[in-house]
CSV table of C-alpha atoms and ligand atoms in Angstrom, one decimal:
chain,number,residue,atom,x,y,z
A,1,MET,CA,-0.1,0.0,0.0
A,2,PRO,CA,1.2,3.5,-0.7
A,3,ASP,CA,2.5,5.5,2.3
A,4,ILE,CA,0.8,8.9,2.7
A,5,HIS,CA,2.5,11.5,4.9
A,6,VAL,CA,0.6,14.7,5.7
A,7,SER,CA,2.9,16.9,7.8
A,8,ALA,CA,1.7,20.1,9.5
A,9,VAL,CA,-0.5,21.1,6.6
A,10,SER,CA,-2.5,24.3,6.8
A,11,HIS,CA,-4.4,25.9,4.0
A,12,SER,CA,-6.5,29.0,3.3
A,13,PHE,CA,-8.4,30.4,0.5
A,14,GLY,CA,-9.0,34.0,-0.4
A,15,ASP,CA,-7.1,37.2,0.5
A,16,GLY,CA,-7.6,40.0,3.1
A,17,ALA,CA,-10.9,40.0,4.8
A,18,ALA,CA,-12.1,37.2,2.6
A,19,ARG,CA,-9.4,34.9,3.8
A,20,ARG,CA,-10.6,31.7,5.2
A,21,THR,CA,-8.5,28.9,6.8
A,22,VAL,CA,-9.8,25.5,5.5
A,23,LEU,CA,-7.2,23.1,6.8
A,24,ARG,CA,-5.4,23.7,10.2
A,25,GLU,CA,-2.3,21.7,11.2
A,26,VAL,CA,-3.2,18.4,9.7
A,27,ASP,CA,-0.8,15.6,10.6
A,28,LEU,CA,-1.4,12.2,9.4
A,29,HIS,CA,0.4,9.0,8.3
A,30,LEU,CA,-2.0,6.8,6.2
A,31,THR,CA,-1.0,3.3,5.2
A,32,GLU,CA,-4.3,1.4,5.5
A,33,PRO,CA,-6.1,-0.1,2.4
A,34,ARG,CA,-9.4,1.6,3.1
A,35,ILE,CA,-9.5,5.1,4.5
A,36,GLY,CA,-12.8,7.0,4.9
A,37,VAL,CA,-13.2,10.8,5.2
A,38,VAL,CA,-16.5,12.3,6.8
A,39,GLY,CA,-17.5,15.6,8.1
A,40,ALA,CA,-19.9,18.5,7.7
A,41,ASN,CA,-20.3,20.5,4.5
A,42,GLY,CA,-17.4,22.9,4.3
A,43,SER,CA,-15.2,21.1,6.9
A,44,GLY,CA,-12.3,20.7,4.5
A,45,LYS,CA,-12.8,17.2,3.1
A,46,SER,CA,-12.4,18.0,-0.5
A,47,THR,CA,-9.5,20.3,0.1
A,48,PHE,CA,-7.8,17.5,2.1
A,49,VAL,CA,-8.2,14.9,-0.5
A,50,ARG,CA,-7.1,17.2,-3.2
A,51,LEU,CA,-3.9,17.6,-1.4
A,52,LEU,CA,-3.2,14.0,-2.2
A,53,ASN,CA,-2.7,14.4,-5.9
A,54,GLY,CA,-1.3,18.0,-5.8
A,55,LEU,CA,-4.7,19.5,-7.0
A,56,VAL,CA,-4.4,21.6,-4.0
A,57,ARG,CA,-0.8,22.8,-3.0
A,58,PRO,CA,-0.6,23.3,0.8
A,59,ASP,CA,0.1,26.9,2.0
A,60,SER,CA,2.3,25.3,4.6
A,61,GLY,CA,3.5,21.8,5.5
A,62,THR,CA,4.0,18.9,3.0
A,63,VAL,CA,2.3,16.0,1.6
A,64,THR,CA,4.1,12.9,0.3
A,65,VAL,CA,2.9,9.8,-1.4
A,66,ASP,CA,5.5,7.0,-1.2
A,67,GLY,CA,8.1,9.6,-0.5
A,68,LEU,CA,7.1,11.8,-3.6
A,69,ASP,CA,6.2,15.3,-2.8
A,70,THR,CA,2.8,16.4,-4.2
A,71,VAL,CA,4.2,19.8,-5.2
A,72,ARG,CA,7.8,19.1,-6.3
A,73,ASP,CA,7.0,15.7,-7.8
A,74,GLY,CA,3.4,16.5,-9.0
A,75,ARG,CA,3.6,14.8,-12.3
A,76,GLU,CA,4.8,11.5,-10.8
A,77,VAL,CA,2.3,11.7,-7.9
A,78,ARG,CA,-0.6,12.1,-10.4
A,79,ARG,CA,0.5,9.0,-12.2
A,80,ARG,CA,0.1,7.1,-9.1
A,81,VAL,CA,-2.9,8.7,-7.6
A,82,GLY,CA,-6.2,8.4,-9.4
A,83,PHE,CA,-8.9,11.0,-8.6
A,84,CYS,CA,-12.7,10.8,-9.1
A,85,PHE,CA,-14.8,13.8,-8.6
A,86,THR,CA,-18.5,13.8,-7.4
A,87,ASP,CA,-19.7,14.8,-10.7
A,88,PRO,CA,-18.6,12.5,-13.5
A,89,ASP,CA,-19.5,15.1,-16.1
A,90,ALA,CA,-16.5,17.2,-14.8
A,91,GLN,CA,-14.3,14.2,-15.6
A,92,ILE,CA,-15.6,12.7,-18.8
A,93,VAL,CA,-13.5,14.3,-21.6
A,94,MET,CA,-14.2,12.3,-24.7
A,95,PRO,CA,-17.3,11.9,-27.0
A,96,THR,CA,-17.6,8.2,-26.6
A,97,VAL,CA,-17.2,5.8,-23.7
A,98,GLY,CA,-14.3,3.8,-25.4
A,99,GLU,CA,-12.4,7.0,-26.3
A,100,ASP,CA,-12.8,8.3,-22.8
A,101,ILE,CA,-11.2,5.3,-21.3
A,102,ALA,CA,-8.5,5.2,-23.9
A,103,PHE,CA,-7.8,8.9,-23.4
A,104,GLY,CA,-6.0,8.5,-20.0
A,105,LEU,CA,-3.7,5.8,-21.4
A,106,ARG,CA,-2.4,7.9,-24.4
A,107,ARG,CA,0.2,9.8,-22.5
A,108,ARG,CA,1.7,6.7,-21.0
A,109,GLY,CA,3.7,5.6,-23.9
A,110,LEU,CA,1.8,2.5,-24.6
A,111,SER,CA,1.4,1.0,-28.1
A,112,ARG,CA,-2.0,1.3,-29.9
A,113,ALA,CA,-2.5,-2.4,-29.4
A,114,GLU,CA,-1.8,-2.2,-25.7
A,115,ILE,CA,-4.2,0.8,-25.5
A,116,ALA,CA,-6.9,-1.2,-27.3
A,117,GLU,CA,-6.4,-4.1,-25.1
A,118,ARG,CA,-6.6,-2.4,-21.8
A,119,THR,CA,-9.5,-0.3,-22.9
A,120,GLU,CA,-11.4,-3.5,-23.9
A,121,GLY,CA,-10.6,-4.9,-20.6
A,122,ALA,CA,-11.9,-2.0,-18.7
A,123,LEU,CA,-15.1,-1.8,-20.7
A,124,THR,CA,-15.8,-5.4,-19.8
A,125,ALA,CA,-14.8,-5.2,-16.2
A,126,TYR,CA,-17.1,-2.1,-15.5
A,127,GLY,CA,-20.0,-3.5,-17.4
A,128,LEU,CA,-19.7,-1.0,-20.3
A,129,ALA,CA,-18.7,-3.4,-23.0
A,130,ASP,CA,-22.0,-2.9,-24.9
A,131,HIS,CA,-21.4,0.9,-24.8
A,132,ALA,CA,-18.0,1.3,-26.3
A,133,ASP,CA,-19.2,3.5,-29.2
A,134,HIS,CA,-22.0,5.1,-27.2
A,135,PRO,CA,-21.9,8.9,-26.6
A,136,ALA,CA,-20.7,9.3,-23.1
A,137,HIS,CA,-23.1,12.2,-22.3
A,138,LEU,CA,-26.1,9.8,-22.9
A,139,LEU,CA,-25.3,7.4,-20.3
A,140,SER,CA,-27.2,7.2,-17.1
A,141,GLY,CA,-25.8,8.8,-14.0
A,142,GLY,CA,-24.6,5.5,-12.6
A,143,GLN,CA,-23.0,4.5,-15.9
A,144,LYS,CA,-21.3,7.8,-16.0
A,145,GLN,CA,-19.9,7.3,-12.6
A,146,LEU,CA,-18.8,3.8,-13.6
A,147,LEU,CA,-17.1,5.4,-16.7
A,148,ALA,CA,-15.3,8.0,-14.7
A,149,LEU,CA,-14.1,5.3,-12.4
A,150,ALA,CA,-13.1,3.0,-15.2
A,151,SER,CA,-11.2,5.8,-17.0
A,152,VAL,CA,-9.1,6.4,-13.8
A,153,LEU,CA,-8.7,2.8,-13.0
A,154,VAL,CA,-7.5,1.8,-16.4
A,155,THR,CA,-4.4,3.8,-15.7
A,156,GLU,CA,-3.7,1.5,-12.8
A,157,PRO,CA,-3.2,3.9,-10.0
A,158,ASP,CA,-1.7,2.8,-6.7
A,159,LEU,CA,-4.0,4.9,-4.7
A,160,LEU,CA,-7.6,5.9,-5.7
A,161,VAL,CA,-9.2,9.0,-4.1
A,162,LEU,CA,-13.0,9.2,-4.5
A,163,ASP,CA,-14.7,12.5,-3.5
A,164,GLU,CA,-18.3,11.6,-2.8
A,165,PRO,CA,-18.7,9.2,-5.7
A,166,THR,CA,-22.2,8.2,-4.9
A,167,THR,CA,-23.9,11.4,-4.0
A,168,LEU,CA,-25.6,11.8,-7.4
A,169,LEU,CA,-26.6,8.2,-7.7
A,170,ASP,CA,-29.8,6.3,-6.8
A,171,LEU,CA,-29.6,3.3,-4.4
A,172,ARG,CA,-29.0,0.7,-7.0
A,173,ASN,CA,-26.2,2.6,-8.7
A,174,ALA,CA,-24.6,3.6,-5.4
A,175,ASP,CA,-24.6,0.0,-4.5
A,176,MET,CA,-22.9,-0.9,-7.7
A,177,VAL,CA,-20.2,1.5,-7.0
A,178,ARG,CA,-19.8,0.3,-3.5
A,179,ARG,CA,-19.4,-3.3,-4.6
A,180,LEU,CA,-16.9,-2.2,-7.3
A,181,VAL,CA,-14.9,-0.1,-4.7
A,182,ASP,CA,-15.0,-3.2,-2.3
A,183,ARG,CA,-13.2,-5.4,-4.9
A,184,LEU,CA,-10.4,-3.0,-5.7
A,185,PRO,CA,-6.9,-4.1,-4.9
A,186,GLN,CA,-5.7,-0.5,-4.6
A,187,GLN,CA,-5.5,1.7,-1.6
A,188,VAL,CA,-8.7,3.8,-1.5
A,189,VAL,CA,-9.3,7.2,0.2
A,190,LEU,CA,-13.2,7.8,0.1
A,191,VAL,CA,-15.0,10.9,1.1
A,192,THR,CA,-18.7,10.3,1.6
A,193,HIS,CA,-21.9,11.2,3.5
A,194,HIS,CA,-23.1,7.6,2.7
A,195,LEU,CA,-22.0,6.2,6.0
A,196,ASP,CA,-22.9,2.6,5.0
A,197,LEU,CA,-20.1,2.8,2.4
A,198,LEU,CA,-17.5,2.9,5.2
A,199,ARG,CA,-18.5,-0.5,6.6
A,200,GLY,CA,-15.3,-2.6,7.1
A,201,PHE,CA,-13.1,0.4,6.4
A,202,ASP,CA,-9.7,0.3,8.3
A,203,ARG,CA,-9.7,3.8,9.3
A,204,VAL,CA,-12.0,6.8,9.2
A,205,LEU,CA,-11.1,10.4,9.6
A,206,VAL,CA,-13.7,12.9,11.0
A,207,PHE,CA,-13.1,16.5,9.8
A,208,ASP,CA,-14.6,19.5,11.6
A,209,HIS,CA,-13.6,23.1,10.7
A,210,GLY,CA,-10.5,22.1,9.0
A,211,ARG,CA,-9.2,19.7,11.7
A,212,VAL,CA,-9.2,16.0,12.2
A,213,VAL,CA,-11.3,15.6,15.3
A,214,HIS,CA,-11.5,11.9,15.3
A,215,ASP,CA,-9.3,9.2,13.7
A,216,GLY,CA,-10.2,5.6,14.3
A,217,GLY,CA,-12.1,2.5,13.3
A,218,ALA,CA,-15.2,2.8,11.1
A,219,ASP,CA,-17.8,2.3,13.8
A,220,ASP,CA,-16.2,4.6,16.3
A,221,ALA,CA,-15.6,7.3,13.7
A,222,VAL,CA,-19.2,7.2,12.3
A,223,GLY,CA,-20.4,7.3,16.0
A,224,ALA,CA,-18.2,10.4,16.6
A,225,TYR,CA,-19.5,12.0,13.4
A,226,ARG,CA,-23.1,11.5,14.3
A,227,GLU,CA,-22.5,12.9,17.7
A,228,LEU,CA,-20.8,16.1,16.2
A,229,ALA,CA,-23.8,16.5,13.8
A,230,THR,CA,-26.3,16.5,16.5
A,231,ARG,CA,-24.6,18.8,18.8
B,1,ADP,N1,-11.1,27.0,-4.7
B,1,ADP,C1,-11.6,27.6,-3.6
B,1,ADP,N2,-11.6,28.9,-3.5
B,1,ADP,C2,-12.2,29.4,-2.4
B,1,ADP,N3,-12.7,28.8,-1.5
B,1,ADP,C3,-12.8,27.5,-1.5
B,1,ADP,C4,-12.2,26.8,-2.6
B,1,ADP,N4,-12.4,25.5,-2.3
B,1,ADP,C5,-13.0,25.3,-1.3
B,1,ADP,N5,-13.2,26.5,-0.7
B,1,ADP,C6,-14.0,26.8,0.7
B,1,ADP,O1,-13.3,26.0,1.6
B,1,ADP,C7,-14.2,25.5,2.5
B,1,ADP,C8,-14.0,24.0,2.5
B,1,ADP,O2,-14.4,23.5,1.3
B,1,ADP,P1,-14.2,21.9,1.0
B,1,ADP,O3,-12.8,21.4,1.3
B,1,ADP,O4,-14.8,21.8,-0.4
B,1,ADP,O5,-15.2,21.3,2.1
B,1,ADP,P2,-16.1,19.9,2.0
B,1,ADP,O6,-15.5,19.1,1.0
B,1,ADP,O7,-15.8,19.3,3.5
B,1,ADP,O8,-17.5,20.3,1.9
B,1,ADP,C9,-15.5,25.9,2.1
B,1,ADP,O9,-15.9,27.0,2.9
B,1,ADP,C10,-15.3,26.2,0.6
B,1,ADP,O10,-16.2,27.3,0.3
B,2,MG,MG1,-16.4,18.3,-0.8
């Protein structure tokens, strides 16, 4: 499993009177296969997970993945860290399902045959085999989410970061994504409000106003989050 070190990270957005501190002195060493992130809206969850692939550069402190600094070694980090956004439309870049999956492979120096083979494999694995030439924007919400996941996973990241991947999905599609994530061999960092997704997770972080206020097993953390939410 990748070794994630978050050391003394603080981060703010905005300037002057509009300045807002979003992460405060976050220190974590994450090595577990399944890591959940929960907390109220605006507590800093997305900012935190965006640190992990350098989408957000910390104002102070450092973030490393397997010893690679997310700022200094950003390119190499992004090769290893796959990121899925809540809204798959933000991520689907190519007109057809097959092209979208192939897109992420193109910059990796693979041959045409290798790209075709891997794309084929991903289409089958994620239940999209019959949709290869289908316009991506015509897929259902659940299928789009699967496509976004497939397009990231086909690049074989060591760490997969998912920011509320089931928020836009109905129960059936959310369950499909849950089962898919369950089976992944990769390390996963998952932000969610769907607490049942975190069943069996090794470690769950509870964020509140930019700080990690609880860090423990899934049951304890979910309890702590519920208590925080009802205070
Ligand atoms: N790019 C940005 N520019 C300015 N403010 C931002 C930006 N991203 C997030 N914020 C603010 O930072 C706070 C935390 O946001 P976020 O990390 O997205 O929280 P969460 O994912 O827990 O809902 C929010 O108040 C949000 O408005
Ligand atoms: Mg968020």
